Coordinates of N, CA and C and ligand atoms in Angstrom, one line a residue:
X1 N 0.8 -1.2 0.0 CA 0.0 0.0 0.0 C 0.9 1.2 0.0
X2 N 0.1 2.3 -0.9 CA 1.1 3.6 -1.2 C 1.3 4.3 0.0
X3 N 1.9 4.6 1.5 CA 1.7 5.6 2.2 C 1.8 6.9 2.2
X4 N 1.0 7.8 2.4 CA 1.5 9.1 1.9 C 1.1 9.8 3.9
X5 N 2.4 11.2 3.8 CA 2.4 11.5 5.0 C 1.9 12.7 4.9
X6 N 0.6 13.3 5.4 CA 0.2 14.3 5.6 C 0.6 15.1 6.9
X7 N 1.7 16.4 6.5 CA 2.0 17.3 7.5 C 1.0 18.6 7.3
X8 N -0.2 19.0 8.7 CA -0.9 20.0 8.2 C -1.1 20.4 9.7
X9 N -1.3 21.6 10.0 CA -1.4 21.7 11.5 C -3.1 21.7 11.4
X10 N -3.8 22.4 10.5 CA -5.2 22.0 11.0 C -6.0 20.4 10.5
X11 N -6.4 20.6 11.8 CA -7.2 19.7 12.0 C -8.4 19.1 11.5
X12 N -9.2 20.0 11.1 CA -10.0 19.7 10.0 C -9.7 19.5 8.6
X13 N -8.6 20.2 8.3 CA -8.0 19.7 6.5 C -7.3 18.2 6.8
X14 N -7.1 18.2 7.9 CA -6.1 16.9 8.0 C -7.0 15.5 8.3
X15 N -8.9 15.9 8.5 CA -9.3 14.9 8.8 C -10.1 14.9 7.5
X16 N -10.1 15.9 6.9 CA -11.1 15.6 5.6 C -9.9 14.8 4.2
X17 N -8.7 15.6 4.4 CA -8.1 15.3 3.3 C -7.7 13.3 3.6
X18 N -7.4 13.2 4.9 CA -7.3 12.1 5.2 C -8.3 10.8 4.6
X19 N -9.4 11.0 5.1 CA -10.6 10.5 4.8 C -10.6 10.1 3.0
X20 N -10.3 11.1 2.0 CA -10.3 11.0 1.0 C -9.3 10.1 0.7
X21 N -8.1 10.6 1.1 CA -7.1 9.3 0.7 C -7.5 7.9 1.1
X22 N -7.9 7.7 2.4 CA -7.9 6.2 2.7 C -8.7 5.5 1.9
X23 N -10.1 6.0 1.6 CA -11.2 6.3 0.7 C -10.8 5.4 -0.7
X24 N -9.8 6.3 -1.2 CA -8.9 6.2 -2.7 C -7.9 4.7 -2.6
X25 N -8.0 4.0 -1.6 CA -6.4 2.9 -1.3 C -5.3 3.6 -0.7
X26 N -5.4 4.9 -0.3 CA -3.9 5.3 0.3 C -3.4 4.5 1.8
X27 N -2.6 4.5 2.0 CA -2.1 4.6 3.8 C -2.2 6.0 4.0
X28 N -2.5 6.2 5.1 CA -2.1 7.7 5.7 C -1.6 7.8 7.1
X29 N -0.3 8.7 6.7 CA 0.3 9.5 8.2 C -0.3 10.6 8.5
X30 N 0.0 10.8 9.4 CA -0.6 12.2 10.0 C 0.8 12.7 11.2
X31 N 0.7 14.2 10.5 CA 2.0 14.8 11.7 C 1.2 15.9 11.9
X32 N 1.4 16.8 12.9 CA 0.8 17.7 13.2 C 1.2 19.6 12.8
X33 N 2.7 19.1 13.0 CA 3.6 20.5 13.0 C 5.0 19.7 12.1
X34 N 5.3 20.7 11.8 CA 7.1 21.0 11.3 C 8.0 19.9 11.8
X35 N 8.1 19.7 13.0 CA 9.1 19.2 13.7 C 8.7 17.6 13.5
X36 N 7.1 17.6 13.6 CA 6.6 15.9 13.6 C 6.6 15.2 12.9
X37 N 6.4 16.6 11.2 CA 6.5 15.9 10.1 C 8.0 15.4 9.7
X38 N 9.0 16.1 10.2 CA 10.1 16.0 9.5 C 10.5 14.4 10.2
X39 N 10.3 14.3 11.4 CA 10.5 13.0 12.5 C 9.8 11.5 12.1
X40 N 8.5 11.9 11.4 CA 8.0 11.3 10.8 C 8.2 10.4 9.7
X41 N 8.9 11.6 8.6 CA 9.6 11.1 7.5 C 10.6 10.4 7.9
X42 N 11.2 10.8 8.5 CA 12.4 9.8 8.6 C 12.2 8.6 9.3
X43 N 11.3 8.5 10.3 CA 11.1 7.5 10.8 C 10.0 6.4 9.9
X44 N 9.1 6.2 9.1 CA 8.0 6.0 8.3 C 8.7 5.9 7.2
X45 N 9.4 6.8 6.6 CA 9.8 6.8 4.8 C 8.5 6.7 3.7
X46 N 7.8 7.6 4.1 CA 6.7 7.2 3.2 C 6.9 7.2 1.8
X47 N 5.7 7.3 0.7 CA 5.8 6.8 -0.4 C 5.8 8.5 -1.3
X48 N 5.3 9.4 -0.1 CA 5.0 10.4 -1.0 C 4.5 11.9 0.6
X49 N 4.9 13.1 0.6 CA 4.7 13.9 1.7 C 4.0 14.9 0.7
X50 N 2.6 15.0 1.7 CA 2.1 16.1 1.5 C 2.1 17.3 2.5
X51 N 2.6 18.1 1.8 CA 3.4 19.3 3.2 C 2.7 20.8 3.1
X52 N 1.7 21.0 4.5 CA 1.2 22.5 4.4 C 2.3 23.2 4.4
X53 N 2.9 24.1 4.0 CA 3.4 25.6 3.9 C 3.6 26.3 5.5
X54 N 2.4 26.5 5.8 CA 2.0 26.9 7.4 C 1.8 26.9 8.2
X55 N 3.1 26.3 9.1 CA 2.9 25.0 9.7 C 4.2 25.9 11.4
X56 N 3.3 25.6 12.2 CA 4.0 25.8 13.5 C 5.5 24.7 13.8
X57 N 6.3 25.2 14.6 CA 7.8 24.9 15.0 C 8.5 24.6 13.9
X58 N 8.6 24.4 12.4 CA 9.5 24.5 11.5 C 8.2 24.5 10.4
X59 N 8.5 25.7 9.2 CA 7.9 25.8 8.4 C 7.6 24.7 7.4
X60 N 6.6 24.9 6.1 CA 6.8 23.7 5.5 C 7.9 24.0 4.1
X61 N 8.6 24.8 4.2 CA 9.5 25.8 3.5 C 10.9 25.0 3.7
X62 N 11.2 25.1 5.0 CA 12.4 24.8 5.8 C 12.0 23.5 6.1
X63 N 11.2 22.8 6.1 CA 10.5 21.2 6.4 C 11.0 20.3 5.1
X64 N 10.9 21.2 3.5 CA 11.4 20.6 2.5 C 12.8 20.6 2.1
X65 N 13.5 22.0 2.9 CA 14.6 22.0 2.8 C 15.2 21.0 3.9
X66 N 14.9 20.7 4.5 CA 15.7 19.7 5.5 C 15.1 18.2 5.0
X67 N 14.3 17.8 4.6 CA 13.7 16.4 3.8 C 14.9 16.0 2.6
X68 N 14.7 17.6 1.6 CA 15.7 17.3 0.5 C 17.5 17.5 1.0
X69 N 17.4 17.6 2.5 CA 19.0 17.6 2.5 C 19.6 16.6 3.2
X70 N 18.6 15.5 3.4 CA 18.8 14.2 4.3 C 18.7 12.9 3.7
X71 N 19.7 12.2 3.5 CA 19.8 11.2 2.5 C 18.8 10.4 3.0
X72 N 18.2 10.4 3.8 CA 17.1 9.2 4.5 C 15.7 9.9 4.0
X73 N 15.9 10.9 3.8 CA 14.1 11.5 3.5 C 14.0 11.7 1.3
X74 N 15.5 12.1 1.4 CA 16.1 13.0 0.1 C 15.3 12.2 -1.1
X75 N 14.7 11.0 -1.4 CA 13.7 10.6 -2.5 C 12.5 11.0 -2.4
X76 N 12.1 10.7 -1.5 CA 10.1 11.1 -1.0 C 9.9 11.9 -1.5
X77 N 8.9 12.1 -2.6 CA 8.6 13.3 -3.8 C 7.6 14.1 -2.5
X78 N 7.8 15.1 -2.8 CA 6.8 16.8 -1.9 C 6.4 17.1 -2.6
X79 N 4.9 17.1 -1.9 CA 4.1 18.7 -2.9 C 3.7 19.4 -1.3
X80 N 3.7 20.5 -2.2 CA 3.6 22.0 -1.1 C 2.3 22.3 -1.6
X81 N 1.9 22.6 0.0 CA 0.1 23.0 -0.1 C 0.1 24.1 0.3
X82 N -0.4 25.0 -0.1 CA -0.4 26.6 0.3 C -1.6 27.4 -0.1
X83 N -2.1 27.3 1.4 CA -3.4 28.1 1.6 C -3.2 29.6 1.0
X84 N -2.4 30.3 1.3 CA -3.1 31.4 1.0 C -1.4 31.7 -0.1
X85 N -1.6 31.3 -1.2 CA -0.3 31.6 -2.4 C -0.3 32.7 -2.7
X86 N 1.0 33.1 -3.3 CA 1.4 34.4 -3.7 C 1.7 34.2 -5.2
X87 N 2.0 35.0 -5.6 CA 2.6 34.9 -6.8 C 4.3 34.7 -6.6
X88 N 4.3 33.6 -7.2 CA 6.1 33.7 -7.2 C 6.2 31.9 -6.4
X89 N 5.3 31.6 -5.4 CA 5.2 30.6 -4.3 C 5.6 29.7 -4.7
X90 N 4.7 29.0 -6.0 CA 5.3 27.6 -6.7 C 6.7 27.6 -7.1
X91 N 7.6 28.9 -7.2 CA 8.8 28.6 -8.0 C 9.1 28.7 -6.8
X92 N 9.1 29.1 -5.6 CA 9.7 29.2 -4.5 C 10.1 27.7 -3.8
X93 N 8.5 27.4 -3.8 CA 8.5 25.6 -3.2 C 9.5 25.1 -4.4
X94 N 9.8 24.8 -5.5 CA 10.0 23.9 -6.2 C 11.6 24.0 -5.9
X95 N 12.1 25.5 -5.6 CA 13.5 26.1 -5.2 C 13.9 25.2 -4.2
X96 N 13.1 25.0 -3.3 CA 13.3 24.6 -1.9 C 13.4 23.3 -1.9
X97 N 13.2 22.7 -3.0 CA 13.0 21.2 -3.3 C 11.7 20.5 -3.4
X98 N 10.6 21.0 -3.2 CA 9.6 20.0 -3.7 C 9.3 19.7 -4.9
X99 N 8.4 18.7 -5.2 CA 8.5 18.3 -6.2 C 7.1 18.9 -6.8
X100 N 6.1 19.6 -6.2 CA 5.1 20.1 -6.7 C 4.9 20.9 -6.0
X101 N 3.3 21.8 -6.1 CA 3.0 22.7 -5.8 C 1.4 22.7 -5.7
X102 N 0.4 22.7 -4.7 CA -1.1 23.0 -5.1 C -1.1 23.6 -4.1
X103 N -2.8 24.5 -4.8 CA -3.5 25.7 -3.3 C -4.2 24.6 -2.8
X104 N -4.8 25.7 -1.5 CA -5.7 25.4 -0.9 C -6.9 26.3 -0.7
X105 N -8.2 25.8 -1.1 CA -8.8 24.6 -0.9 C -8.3 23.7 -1.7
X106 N -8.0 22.6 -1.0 CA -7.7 21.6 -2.4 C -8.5 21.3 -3.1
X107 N -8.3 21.0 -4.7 CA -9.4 20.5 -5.7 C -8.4 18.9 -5.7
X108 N -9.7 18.3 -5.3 CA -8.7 16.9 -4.9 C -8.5 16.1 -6.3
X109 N -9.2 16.4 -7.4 CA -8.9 15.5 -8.8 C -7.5 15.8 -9.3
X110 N -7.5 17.5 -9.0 CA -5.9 17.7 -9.3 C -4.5 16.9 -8.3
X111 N -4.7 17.3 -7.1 CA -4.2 16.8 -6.5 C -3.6 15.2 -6.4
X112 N -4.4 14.5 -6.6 CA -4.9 12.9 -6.7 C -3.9 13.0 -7.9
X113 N -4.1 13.3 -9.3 CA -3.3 13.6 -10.5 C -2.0 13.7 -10.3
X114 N -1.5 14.9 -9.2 CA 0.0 14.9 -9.3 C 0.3 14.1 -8.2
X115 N -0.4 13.3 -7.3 CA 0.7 12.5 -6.5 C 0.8 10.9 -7.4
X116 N -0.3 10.9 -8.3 CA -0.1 9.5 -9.0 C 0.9 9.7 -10.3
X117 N 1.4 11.0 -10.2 CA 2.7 11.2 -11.4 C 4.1 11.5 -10.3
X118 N 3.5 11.0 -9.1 CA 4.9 11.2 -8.3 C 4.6 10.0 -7.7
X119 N 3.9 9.0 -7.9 CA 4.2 7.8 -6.4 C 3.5 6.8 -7.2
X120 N 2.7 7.2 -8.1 CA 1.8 6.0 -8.5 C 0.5 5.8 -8.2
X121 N 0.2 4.9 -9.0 CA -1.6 4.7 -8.6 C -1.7 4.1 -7.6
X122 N -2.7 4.4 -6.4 CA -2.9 3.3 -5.3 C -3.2 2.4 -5.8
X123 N -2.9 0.9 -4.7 CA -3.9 0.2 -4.9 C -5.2 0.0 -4.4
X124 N -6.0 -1.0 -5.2 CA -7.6 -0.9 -5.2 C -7.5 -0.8 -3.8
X125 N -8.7 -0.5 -3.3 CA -8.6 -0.1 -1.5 C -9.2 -1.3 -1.2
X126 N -8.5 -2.5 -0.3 CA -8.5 -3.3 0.1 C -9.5 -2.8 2.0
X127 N -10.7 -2.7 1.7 CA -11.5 -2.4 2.7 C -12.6 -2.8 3.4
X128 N -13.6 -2.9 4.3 CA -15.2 -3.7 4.6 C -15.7 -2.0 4.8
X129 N -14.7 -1.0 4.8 CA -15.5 -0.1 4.9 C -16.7 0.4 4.2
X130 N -17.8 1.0 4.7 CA -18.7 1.3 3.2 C -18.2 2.4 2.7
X131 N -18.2 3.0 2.0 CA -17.9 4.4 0.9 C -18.9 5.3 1.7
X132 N -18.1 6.6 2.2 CA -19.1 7.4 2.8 C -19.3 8.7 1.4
X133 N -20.5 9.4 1.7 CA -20.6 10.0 1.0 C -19.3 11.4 0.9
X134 N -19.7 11.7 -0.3 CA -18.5 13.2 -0.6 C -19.1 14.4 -0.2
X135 N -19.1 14.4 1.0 CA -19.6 15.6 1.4 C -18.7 16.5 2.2
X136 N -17.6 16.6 1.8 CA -16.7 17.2 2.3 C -15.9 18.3 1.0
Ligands
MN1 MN1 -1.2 25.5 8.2

C-alpha cells in the first residue's frame, strides 16, 4: 500500500483530506507540526509527503529543505500546499525542493493527478469499509 504523509497543523484539512485518501487505497500518516513531520519522514519513509506551507515549530519551507538535504528522507517526492499563495510561491517551493505545488482549498482530482505522477496509482482499496458519501 502507497503511504502518503500528511503534515498540516489544522485539523480539519487533516481529517477531511485524510478520509479521501484512505477512501482512494492510500495509507495515511498524520503529523501535526514541522518538527513531527520532519520525524516522521524519517522515521516511516513514506511513499509520498504532503506538506502544508504553514505550519508551526519549522515551516513547511524549511521542512522541505531539511527532507531534501537528508539522505534518509532526500527521494520522498513533496508537494507543497499553500493556503493562502502568492505569486512567485510555486517557483519558491520547487527552489526549496519540492517536487510540486497546489492551493488550498484543495481540488482533490488535481491533487490525486500529481501524486499519481509522483508515487503512482494506489492500490484498489482493500477495505469492509462502506464508501461514505463526498460531502466534504
Ligand atoms: Mn497550516
Amino acid at each position: 500500500m502507497k503511504r502518503i504523509l500528511i503534515v498540516e497543523d489544522n485539523e480539519l484539512n487533516r481529517d477531511v483530506l485524510s478520509r479521501h485518501l484512505r477512501r482512494r487505497g492510500y495509507g495515511v500518516l498524520l503529523a501535526v507540526d514541522g518538527a513531527d513531520g520532519l520525524a516522521m519522514a524519517e522515521l516511516h519513509q513514506p511513499d509520498l509527503i504532503l506538506m502544508d506551507l504553514g505550519l508551526p515549530t519549522i515551516d513547511g519551507w524549511d521542512c522541505a529543505r531539511q527532507l531534501k538535504a537528508n539522505a534518509v528522507t532526500q527521494r520522498i517526492p513533496v508537494i507543497a500546499l499553500s493556503a493562502h499563495a502568492m505569486v512567485g510561491d510555486r517557483e519558491k517551493a520547487l527552489d526549496v525542493g519540492c517536487d510540486d505545488f497546489d492551493t488550498k482549498p484543495i481540488d482533490l482530482s488535481s491533487l490525486l493527478d500529481k501524486m499519481e505522477r509522483l508515487c503512482g496509482r494506489p492500490e484498489p482499496a482493500m477495505t469492509t469499509e462502506r464508501p461514505t458519501p463526498d460531502c466534504a
